Amino acid sequence: MGYLPRYLAQDVYELLKQDPKRLQIYVERVNPVPTPIQLRLLCNLTAEWTEDFQPFSSQDYLPIVDKVVV
């Protein structure tokens, strides 16, 4: 339908694997032309997850460096 920011894609994928019925997506707004097609729909995604799901826990969210040396 549209664009999902890359930093959210892994968590949404994991939630879909668990139970797709727990995700709800609603169209909030339809943006008019000349808005690029991939940004035409503004959607609201709501999800319920199990207690063992940890959002923002993939490799993408780890610090780039362990320590900063000054």
mmCIF file of C-alpha atoms in Angstrom:
data_model
loop_
_atom_site.group_PDB
_atom_site.id
_atom_site.type_symbol
_atom_site.label_atom_id
_atom_site.label_comp_id
_atom_site.label_asym_id
_atom_site.label_seq_id
_atom_site.Cartn_x
_atom_site.Cartn_y
_atom_site.Cartn_z
ATOM 1 C CA MET A 1 0.000 0.000 0.000
ATOM 2 C CA GLY A 2 2.785 2.406 0.758
ATOM 3 C CA TYR A 3 6.004 3.125 2.522
ATOM 4 C CA LEU A 4 7.025 1.636 5.852
ATOM 5 C CA PRO A 5 10.215 3.106 7.299
ATOM 6 C CA ARG A 6 13.037 0.587 7.222
ATOM 7 C CA TYR A 7 13.678 0.938 10.954
ATOM 8 C CA LEU A 8 10.162 -0.417 11.637
ATOM 9 C CA ALA A 9 10.091 -3.164 9.004
ATOM 10 C CA GLN A 10 11.731 -5.937 11.068
ATOM 11 C CA ASP A 11 9.406 -5.445 14.061
ATOM 12 C CA VAL A 12 6.299 -5.342 11.852
ATOM 13 C CA TYR A 13 7.479 -8.493 10.080
ATOM 14 C CA GLU A 14 7.958 -10.288 13.427
ATOM 15 C CA LEU A 15 4.491 -9.216 14.575
ATOM 16 C CA LEU A 16 2.960 -10.463 11.327
ATOM 17 C CA LYS A 17 4.651 -13.834 11.840
ATOM 18 C CA GLN A 18 3.232 -14.099 15.370
ATOM 19 C CA ASP A 19 -0.375 -13.335 14.510
ATOM 20 C CA PRO A 20 -1.417 -11.073 11.639
ATOM 21 C CA LYS A 21 -4.841 -10.584 13.217
ATOM 22 C CA ARG A 22 -3.227 -8.531 16.001
ATOM 23 C CA LEU A 23 -2.230 -5.777 13.572
ATOM 24 C CA GLN A 24 -4.690 -3.143 12.452
ATOM 25 C CA ILE A 25 -3.955 -0.573 9.783
ATOM 26 C CA TYR A 26 -6.230 2.379 9.125
ATOM 27 C CA VAL A 27 -5.953 5.074 6.497
ATOM 28 C CA GLU A 28 -5.711 8.407 8.312
ATOM 29 C CA ARG A 29 -5.441 10.674 5.289
ATOM 30 C CA VAL A 30 -5.159 10.577 1.504
ATOM 31 C CA ASN A 31 -2.654 13.179 0.342
ATOM 32 C CA PRO A 32 -3.492 14.939 -2.936
ATOM 33 C CA VAL A 33 -1.455 15.175 -6.106
ATOM 34 C CA PRO A 34 1.432 16.211 -6.489
ATOM 35 C CA THR A 35 2.352 14.098 -3.452
ATOM 36 C CA PRO A 36 4.593 11.194 -4.563
ATOM 37 C CA ILE A 37 2.627 7.968 -4.942
ATOM 38 C CA GLN A 38 4.527 6.187 -2.128
ATOM 39 C CA LEU A 39 3.447 8.954 0.291
ATOM 40 C CA ARG A 40 -0.150 9.285 -0.893
ATOM 41 C CA LEU A 41 -1.666 7.373 2.043
ATOM 42 C CA LEU A 42 -0.946 8.233 5.657
ATOM 43 C CA CYS A 43 -1.733 5.109 7.655
ATOM 44 C CA ASN A 44 -1.976 4.333 11.352
ATOM 45 C CA LEU A 45 -0.678 0.907 12.389
ATOM 46 C CA THR A 46 -1.691 -0.464 15.788
ATOM 47 C CA ALA A 47 -0.420 -3.779 17.122
ATOM 48 C CA GLU A 48 -0.807 -5.987 20.154
ATOM 49 C CA TRP A 49 2.111 -8.263 20.982
ATOM 50 C CA THR A 50 2.917 -11.050 23.360
ATOM 51 C CA GLU A 51 4.984 -10.504 26.499
ATOM 52 C CA ASP A 52 8.030 -12.152 24.931
ATOM 53 C CA PHE A 53 8.158 -9.676 22.017
ATOM 54 C CA GLN A 54 10.785 -6.963 22.467
ATOM 55 C CA PRO A 55 10.379 -4.050 20.051
ATOM 56 C CA PHE A 56 13.512 -2.298 18.768
ATOM 57 C CA SER A 57 15.721 -5.223 19.809
ATOM 58 C CA SER A 58 17.208 -6.245 16.454
ATOM 59 C CA GLN A 59 20.788 -5.619 15.337
ATOM 60 C CA ASP A 60 19.652 -2.348 13.740
ATOM 61 C CA TYR A 61 19.180 -0.800 17.184
ATOM 62 C CA LEU A 62 22.538 -1.679 18.689
ATOM 63 C CA PRO A 63 24.981 1.184 19.300
ATOM 64 C CA ILE A 64 27.337 1.865 16.430
ATOM 65 C CA VAL A 65 30.320 1.922 18.806
ATOM 66 C CA ASP A 66 30.762 0.469 22.275
ATOM 67 C CA LYS A 67 32.739 3.366 23.733
ATOM 68 C CA VAL A 68 33.618 6.854 22.727
ATOM 69 C CA VAL A 69 37.252 7.734 23.378
ATOM 70 C CA VAL A 70 37.902 11.406 23.913
#
